């Protein structure tokens, strides 16, 4: 049991370090390139804000997009693109249309009754759906808030204090046995 608890503690610390390093990297990327979605090794994370892709994706889900060559995009792929209002939208490709030697994409949200009004040019595509985490977006939004950040910091400090106390108790027991 102790080995399991120690493993969980080590795993938690490793995850916190990884998340912290990734967050710093993403923040730096956002500062350097403010008009682009930051990525790590070609993967981008976004939060779903609407139900237009239900039942596959719901509001509050976190999605991981993989950068792709738009030439490889095909019908039924779920892509994220910048619409003409410069907003990111994640919808499914329903058809390809040739126009002036360029392939354009018709898209539609799974829960929508009609296709999107505008055709999507290859340069508008930012990635293809790779994976999604249901409802994780709600937790991330909470962590972005003041209360969430403070709660997160308190939990981390508590874990550190508990670890120090456990180490102190173990050292005390060891020194008592030695004497």
Coordinates of N, CA and C in Angstrom, one line a residue:
X1 N 0.8 -1.2 0.0 CA 0.0 0.0 0.0 C 0.9 1.3 0.0
X2 N 1.9 1.2 0.8 CA 2.8 2.4 0.9 C 3.5 2.7 -0.5
X3 N 3.9 1.5 -1.1 CA 4.5 1.7 -2.4 C 3.6 2.3 -3.4
X4 N 2.3 1.9 -3.4 CA 1.3 2.5 -4.2 C 1.1 4.0 -4.0
X5 N 1.0 4.4 -2.7 CA 0.8 5.8 -2.3 C 2.1 6.6 -2.8
X6 N 3.2 6.0 -2.6 CA 4.5 6.7 -3.0 C 4.5 6.9 -4.5
X7 N 4.0 5.9 -5.3 CA 4.0 5.9 -6.7 C 3.0 7.0 -7.1
X8 N 1.8 7.1 -6.5 CA 0.8 8.1 -6.8 C 1.4 9.5 -6.5
X9 N 2.1 9.7 -5.4 CA 2.7 11.0 -5.1 C 3.7 11.4 -6.1
X10 N 4.6 10.4 -6.5 CA 5.6 10.7 -7.5 C 5.0 11.0 -8.9
X11 N 4.0 10.3 -9.2 CA 3.2 10.6 -10.5 C 2.6 11.9 -10.5
X12 N 2.0 12.3 -9.4 CA 1.3 13.6 -9.2 C 2.4 14.7 -9.4
X13 N 3.5 14.6 -8.7 CA 4.5 15.6 -8.8 C 5.0 15.7 -10.3
X14 N 5.3 14.6 -10.9 CA 5.7 14.6 -12.3 C 4.7 15.3 -13.2
X15 N 3.4 15.0 -13.0 CA 2.3 15.6 -13.8 C 2.3 17.1 -13.6
X16 N 2.4 17.5 -12.3 CA 2.4 19.0 -12.0 C 3.6 19.7 -12.7
X17 N 4.8 19.0 -12.7 CA 5.9 19.6 -13.4 C 5.7 19.7 -14.9
X18 N 5.1 18.6 -15.5 CA 4.9 18.6 -16.9 C 3.8 19.6 -17.3
X19 N 2.8 19.7 -16.5 CA 1.7 20.7 -16.8 C 2.3 22.1 -16.6
X20 N 3.1 22.4 -15.6 CA 3.6 23.7 -15.4 C 4.5 24.1 -16.5
X21 N 5.4 23.2 -17.0 CA 6.3 23.5 -18.1 C 5.6 23.7 -19.3
X22 N 4.5 22.9 -19.6 CA 3.7 23.1 -20.8 C 3.0 24.4 -20.8
X23 N 2.5 24.8 -19.6 CA 1.7 26.0 -19.5 C 2.7 27.2 -19.8
X24 N 3.9 27.2 -19.2 CA 4.8 28.3 -19.4 C 5.1 28.4 -20.9
X25 N 5.4 27.2 -21.6 CA 5.7 27.2 -23.0 C 4.5 27.7 -23.8
X26 N 3.3 27.3 -23.5 CA 2.1 27.8 -24.2 C 1.9 29.3 -24.0
X27 N 2.1 29.8 -22.8 CA 2.0 31.2 -22.5 C 3.0 32.0 -23.3
X28 N 4.3 31.5 -23.4 CA 5.3 32.2 -24.2 C 4.9 32.2 -25.7
X29 N 4.4 31.1 -26.2 CA 4.0 31.0 -27.6 C 2.9 32.0 -27.8
X30 N 1.9 32.2 -26.9 CA 0.8 33.1 -27.1 C 1.3 34.5 -27.1
X31 N 2.3 34.9 -26.3 CA 2.9 36.2 -26.3 C 3.7 36.5 -27.6
X32 N 4.4 35.5 -28.1 CA 5.2 35.7 -29.4 C 4.3 35.7 -30.6
X33 N 3.3 34.8 -30.7 CA 2.4 34.7 -31.8 C 1.0 34.9 -31.3
X34 N 0.5 36.1 -31.1 CA -0.8 36.3 -30.5 C -2.0 35.9 -31.4
X35 N -1.8 35.8 -32.7 CA -2.9 35.5 -33.6 C -3.0 34.0 -34.0
X36 N -2.1 33.2 -33.3 CA -2.1 31.7 -33.6 C -2.5 30.9 -32.4
X37 N -3.0 29.7 -32.6 CA -3.3 28.8 -31.5 C -2.0 28.2 -31.1
X38 N -1.6 28.3 -29.8 CA -0.3 27.6 -29.5 C -0.4 26.1 -29.6
X39 N 0.8 25.5 -29.9 CA 0.8 24.1 -30.0 C 2.1 23.5 -29.4
X40 N 2.0 22.2 -29.0 CA 3.1 21.5 -28.5 C 3.3 20.3 -29.5
X41 N 4.4 20.2 -30.2 CA 4.7 19.1 -31.1 C 3.6 19.0 -32.1
X42 N 2.9 20.1 -32.6 CA 1.9 20.0 -33.6 C 0.5 19.7 -33.0
X43 N 0.3 19.6 -31.7 CA -1.0 19.4 -31.1 C -1.4 20.6 -30.4
X44 N -2.7 20.9 -30.6 CA -3.3 22.1 -30.0 C -4.5 21.7 -29.1
X45 N -4.7 22.4 -28.0 CA -5.8 22.1 -27.1 C -6.8 23.3 -27.2
X46 N -8.1 23.0 -27.3 CA -9.1 24.0 -27.4 C -10.3 23.5 -26.5
X47 N -11.1 24.4 -26.1 CA -12.3 24.1 -25.3 C -13.5 24.3 -26.2
X48 N -14.4 23.3 -26.2 CA -15.7 23.4 -27.0 C -16.6 24.3 -26.2
X49 N -17.2 25.3 -27.0 CA -18.0 26.3 -26.4 C -19.5 26.1 -26.7
X50 N -19.8 25.3 -27.7 CA -21.2 25.1 -28.1 C -21.5 23.7 -28.3
X51 N -22.8 23.4 -28.5 CA -23.2 22.0 -28.8 C -23.4 21.7 -30.2
X52 N -22.8 22.4 -31.1 CA -23.0 22.2 -32.6 C -22.5 20.8 -33.1
X53 N -21.6 20.2 -32.3 CA -21.0 18.9 -32.7 C -21.5 17.8 -31.8
X54 N -22.6 18.0 -31.1 CA -23.2 16.9 -30.3 C -23.7 15.8 -31.2
X55 N -23.6 14.5 -30.8 CA -23.2 14.0 -29.6 C -21.7 13.7 -29.4
X56 N -20.9 13.9 -30.5 CA -19.5 13.7 -30.5 C -18.8 14.6 -29.5
X57 N -19.0 15.9 -29.6 CA -18.4 16.9 -28.7 C -19.5 17.7 -28.1
X58 N -19.4 18.0 -26.8 CA -20.3 18.8 -26.1 C -19.6 20.0 -25.5
X59 N -20.4 21.1 -25.2 CA -19.9 22.2 -24.6 C -19.2 21.8 -23.3
X60 N -18.0 22.3 -23.0 CA -17.2 22.0 -21.9 C -16.2 20.9 -22.1
X61 N -16.2 20.3 -23.3 CA -15.2 19.3 -23.6 C -13.9 20.0 -24.0
X62 N -12.8 19.3 -23.7 CA -11.5 19.8 -24.2 C -11.1 18.9 -25.4
X63 N -10.7 19.5 -26.5 CA -10.3 18.8 -27.7 C -8.8 19.0 -27.9
X64 N -8.2 17.9 -28.5 CA -6.8 18.0 -28.9 C -6.8 17.9 -30.4
X65 N -6.3 18.9 -31.1 CA -6.3 19.0 -32.5 C -4.8 18.7 -33.0
X66 N -4.7 18.0 -34.0 CA -3.4 17.7 -34.6 C -3.3 18.5 -35.9
X67 N -2.2 19.2 -36.1 CA -1.9 20.0 -37.3 C -1.9 19.0 -38.4
X68 N -2.5 19.3 -39.6 CA -2.5 18.5 -40.7 C -2.2 19.3 -42.0
X69 N -1.8 18.6 -43.0 CA -1.7 19.3 -44.3 C -3.1 19.3 -44.9
X70 N -3.7 20.5 -45.2 CA -5.0 20.6 -45.7 C -5.3 19.7 -46.9
X71 N -4.2 19.4 -47.7 CA -4.4 18.5 -48.8 C -4.8 17.1 -48.4
X72 N -4.5 16.7 -47.2 CA -4.9 15.4 -46.7 C -6.2 15.4 -46.0
X73 N -6.9 16.5 -45.9 CA -8.2 16.6 -45.2 C -9.2 15.9 -46.1
X74 N -10.1 15.1 -45.5 CA -11.1 14.3 -46.3 C -12.5 14.4 -45.7
X75 N -13.5 14.1 -46.5 CA -14.9 14.1 -46.0 C -15.0 13.2 -44.8
X76 N -15.7 13.7 -43.8 CA -16.0 13.1 -42.5 C -14.9 13.4 -41.4
X77 N -13.8 14.1 -41.8 CA -12.8 14.5 -40.8 C -13.5 15.7 -40.0
X78 N -13.2 15.7 -38.7 CA -13.6 16.8 -37.9 C -12.4 17.7 -37.8
X79 N -12.6 19.0 -38.3 CA -11.5 19.9 -38.4 C -11.8 21.2 -37.6
X80 N -10.8 21.9 -37.2 CA -10.9 23.2 -36.6 C -10.4 24.2 -37.7
X81 N -11.2 25.3 -37.9 CA -10.8 26.3 -38.9 C -11.2 27.7 -38.4
X82 N -10.5 28.7 -39.0 CA -10.9 30.0 -38.7 C -11.9 30.5 -39.7
X83 N -13.1 30.9 -39.2 CA -14.1 31.4 -40.2 C -13.8 32.8 -40.6
X84 N -14.6 33.4 -41.4 CA -14.3 34.8 -41.9 C -14.3 35.8 -40.7
X85 N -15.0 35.5 -39.6 CA -15.0 36.4 -38.5 C -13.7 36.2 -37.6
X86 N -12.8 35.3 -38.1 CA -11.6 35.0 -37.4 C -11.8 34.3 -36.1
X87 N -12.9 33.5 -36.0 CA -13.3 32.7 -34.8 C -13.0 31.3 -35.2
X88 N -12.5 30.5 -34.2 CA -12.2 29.1 -34.4 C -13.5 28.3 -34.3
X89 N -13.7 27.4 -35.3 CA -14.9 26.6 -35.3 C -14.5 25.2 -35.6
X90 N -15.1 24.2 -34.9 CA -14.8 22.8 -35.1 C -16.0 22.2 -35.6
X91 N -16.0 21.7 -36.9 CA -17.1 21.1 -37.6 C -16.6 20.0 -38.5
X92 N -17.5 19.2 -39.0 CA -17.1 18.0 -39.8 C -17.1 18.5 -41.3
X93 N -16.2 17.9 -42.1 CA -16.2 18.2 -43.5 C -17.2 17.3 -44.1
X94 N -18.2 17.9 -44.9 CA -19.2 17.1 -45.5 C -19.0 16.9 -47.0
X95 N -18.2 17.8 -47.6 CA -17.9 17.6 -49.0 C -16.7 18.5 -49.4
X96 N -16.1 18.2 -50.5 CA -15.1 19.0 -51.1 C -15.6 19.6 -52.4
X97 N -15.2 20.9 -52.6 CA -15.7 21.6 -53.8 C -14.5 22.2 -54.5
X98 N -14.4 22.0 -55.8 CA -13.3 22.6 -56.6 C -13.7 24.0 -57.1
X99 N -12.9 25.0 -56.9 CA -13.2 26.3 -57.3 C -11.9 27.0 -57.7
X100 N -11.8 27.3 -59.0 CA -10.6 28.0 -59.5 C -9.3 27.2 -59.3
X101 N -9.4 25.9 -59.3 CA -8.2 25.1 -59.1 C -7.8 24.9 -57.6
X102 N -8.7 25.4 -56.8 CA -8.5 25.2 -55.3 C -9.6 24.3 -54.8
X103 N -9.2 23.5 -53.8 CA -10.2 22.6 -53.2 C -10.7 23.4 -51.9
X104 N -12.0 23.6 -51.9 CA -12.6 24.2 -50.7 C -13.4 23.1 -50.0
X105 N -13.7 23.4 -48.7 CA -14.4 22.4 -47.9 C -15.7 22.9 -47.4
X106 N -16.8 22.1 -47.6 CA -18.1 22.4 -47.0 C -18.1 21.7 -45.7
X107 N -18.5 22.4 -44.6 CA -18.5 21.9 -43.3 C -19.9 22.0 -42.6
X108 N -20.1 21.2 -41.6 CA -21.4 21.2 -40.9 C -21.2 20.7 -39.5
X109 N -21.8 21.3 -38.5 CA -21.9 20.7 -37.2 C -22.8 19.5 -37.2
X110 N -22.4 18.5 -36.4 CA -23.2 17.3 -36.4 C -24.7 17.5 -35.9
X111 N -24.8 18.5 -35.0 CA -26.1 18.8 -34.4 C -26.9 19.8 -35.3
X112 N -26.3 20.4 -36.3 CA -26.9 21.4 -37.1 C -27.7 20.8 -38.2
X113 N -28.8 21.5 -38.6 CA -29.6 20.9 -39.7 C -29.1 21.3 -41.1
X114 N -28.3 22.3 -41.2 CA -27.8 22.8 -42.5 C -26.2 22.9 -42.5
X115 N -25.7 22.9 -43.6 CA -24.2 23.2 -43.8 C -23.9 24.6 -43.4
X116 N -22.6 24.8 -43.0 CA -22.2 26.2 -42.8 C -22.3 27.0 -44.0
X117 N -22.5 28.3 -43.9 CA -22.7 29.2 -45.0 C -21.5 29.4 -45.9
X118 N -20.3 29.4 -45.3 CA -19.1 29.7 -46.1 C -18.3 28.4 -46.3
X119 N -17.7 28.3 -47.5 CA -16.8 27.3 -47.8 C -15.4 27.6 -47.2
X120 N -14.7 26.6 -46.8 CA -13.4 26.8 -46.0 C -12.3 26.5 -47.0
X121 N -11.4 27.5 -47.0 CA -10.1 27.4 -47.8 C -9.1 26.6 -47.0
X122 N -8.2 26.0 -47.7 CA -7.2 25.2 -47.0 C -6.4 26.0 -45.9
X123 N -6.1 27.3 -46.2 CA -5.3 28.1 -45.3 C -6.1 28.4 -44.0
X124 N -7.4 28.2 -44.0 CA -8.2 28.4 -42.8 C -8.1 27.3 -41.8
X125 N -7.7 26.1 -42.2 CA -7.7 24.9 -41.4 C -6.5 25.0 -40.4
X126 N -6.8 24.8 -39.1 CA -5.8 24.8 -38.1 C -5.4 23.4 -37.6
X127 N -6.3 22.4 -37.8 CA -6.0 21.1 -37.4 C -7.2 20.1 -37.5
X128 N -7.0 18.9 -37.2 CA -7.9 17.8 -37.3 C -8.1 17.2 -35.9
X129 N -9.3 16.9 -35.5 CA -9.6 16.3 -34.2 C -8.8 15.0 -34.0
X130 N -8.0 15.0 -32.9 CA -7.2 13.9 -32.6 C -7.8 13.1 -31.4
X131 N -8.2 13.8 -30.4 CA -8.8 13.2 -29.2 C -9.6 14.3 -28.4
X132 N -10.5 13.8 -27.6 CA -11.2 14.8 -26.8 C -11.4 14.2 -25.3
X133 N -11.5 15.2 -24.4 CA -11.7 14.8 -23.0 C -13.0 15.4 -22.6
X134 N -14.0 14.6 -22.4 CA -15.3 15.1 -22.0 C -15.3 15.9 -20.7
X135 N -15.9 17.1 -20.7 CA -16.2 18.0 -19.6 C -14.9 18.5 -18.9
X136 N -13.7 18.2 -19.4 CA -12.5 18.7 -18.7 C -12.4 20.3 -18.8
X137 N -13.1 20.8 -19.9 CA -13.1 22.3 -20.0 C -13.7 23.0 -18.8
X138 N -14.7 22.4 -18.2 CA -15.3 23.1 -17.0 C -14.3 23.2 -15.9
X139 N -13.5 22.2 -15.7 CA -12.5 22.2 -14.7 C -11.4 23.2 -15.0
X140 N -11.0 23.3 -16.3 CA -10.0 24.2 -16.7 C -10.5 25.7 -16.6
X141 N -11.7 25.9 -16.9 CA -12.3 27.2 -16.7 C -12.3 27.6 -15.3
X142 N -12.6 26.7 -14.4 CA -12.6 26.9 -13.0 C -11.2 27.3 -12.5
X143 N -10.2 26.5 -13.0 CA -8.8 26.8 -12.6 C -8.3 28.1 -13.1
X144 N -8.9 28.7 -14.2 CA -8.5 30.0 -14.7 C -9.1 31.1 -13.8
X145 N -10.1 30.8 -13.1 CA -10.7 31.8 -12.2 C -9.9 32.0 -11.0
X146 N -10.1 33.1 -10.3 CA -9.4 33.4 -9.1 C -9.5 32.3 -8.0
X147 N -10.8 32.0 -7.8 CA -11.1 30.9 -6.8 C -10.4 29.6 -7.2
X148 N -10.5 29.3 -8.5 CA -9.9 28.0 -8.9 C -8.4 28.0 -8.8
X149 N -7.8 29.1 -9.1 CA -6.3 29.1 -9.0 C -5.9 29.0 -7.5
X150 N -6.6 29.7 -6.6 CA -6.3 29.7 -5.2 C -6.5 28.2 -4.7
X151 N -7.7 27.6 -5.1 CA -7.9 26.2 -4.7 C -6.8 25.3 -5.1
X152 N -6.4 25.4 -6.4 CA -5.3 24.6 -6.9 C -4.1 24.8 -6.1
X153 N -3.7 26.0 -5.8 CA -2.5 26.3 -5.0 C -2.6 25.7 -3.6
X154 N -3.8 25.8 -3.0 CA -4.0 25.3 -1.7 C -3.8 23.7 -1.7
X155 N -4.3 23.1 -2.7 CA -4.2 21.6 -2.8 C -2.7 21.2 -2.9
X156 N -2.0 21.9 -3.8 CA -0.6 21.6 -4.0 C 0.2 21.8 -2.7
X157 N -0.1 22.9 -2.0 CA 0.6 23.2 -0.7 C 0.2 22.1 0.3
X158 N -1.0 21.7 0.4 CA -1.4 20.6 1.3 C -0.7 19.3 1.0
X159 N -0.6 19.0 -0.3 CA 0.2 17.8 -0.7 C 1.6 17.9 -0.2
X160 N 2.2 19.0 -0.4 CA 3.6 19.2 0.0 C 3.8 19.1 1.5
X161 N 2.8 19.7 2.2 CA 2.9 19.7 3.7 C 2.7 18.2 4.2
X162 N 1.7 17.5 3.6 CA 1.5 16.1 4.0 C 2.7 15.3 3.7
X163 N 3.3 15.5 2.6 CA 4.6 14.8 2.2 C 5.7 15.0 3.2
X164 N 5.8 16.3 3.6 CA 6.9 16.6 4.6 C 6.6 16.0 5.9
X165 N 5.3 16.1 6.4 CA 5.0 15.5 7.7 C 5.2 13.9 7.6
X166 N 4.8 13.3 6.5 CA 5.0 11.8 6.4 C 6.5 11.5 6.5
X167 N 7.3 12.3 5.8 CA 8.8 12.1 5.8 C 9.3 12.2 7.2
X168 N 8.9 13.3 7.9 CA 9.3 13.5 9.3 C 8.9 12.4 10.2
X169 N 7.7 11.9 10.1 CA 7.2 10.8 10.9 C 8.1 9.5 10.6
X170 N 8.3 9.2 9.3 CA 9.1 8.1 8.9 C 10.5 8.2 9.5
X171 N 11.1 9.4 9.4 CA 12.5 9.6 9.9 C 12.5 9.4 11.4
X172 N 11.4 9.9 12.1 CA 11.3 9.7 13.6 C 11.2 8.3 13.9
X173 N 10.4 7.5 13.2 CA 10.3 6.1 13.5 C 11.6 5.3 13.3
X174 N 12.3 5.7 12.2 CA 13.6 5.1 11.9 C 14.6 5.4 13.0
X175 N 14.7 6.6 13.4 CA 15.7 7.0 14.5 C 15.3 6.4 15.8
X176 N 14.0 6.1 16.1 CA 13.7 5.5 17.4 C 14.1 4.0 17.3
X177 N 13.9 3.4 16.2 CA 14.3 1.9 16.1 C 15.8 1.8 16.2
X178 N 16.6 2.7 15.6 CA 18.0 2.6 15.6 C 18.5 2.8 17.1
X179 N 18.0 3.6 17.9 CA 18.5 3.8 19.2 C 18.1 2.7 20.1

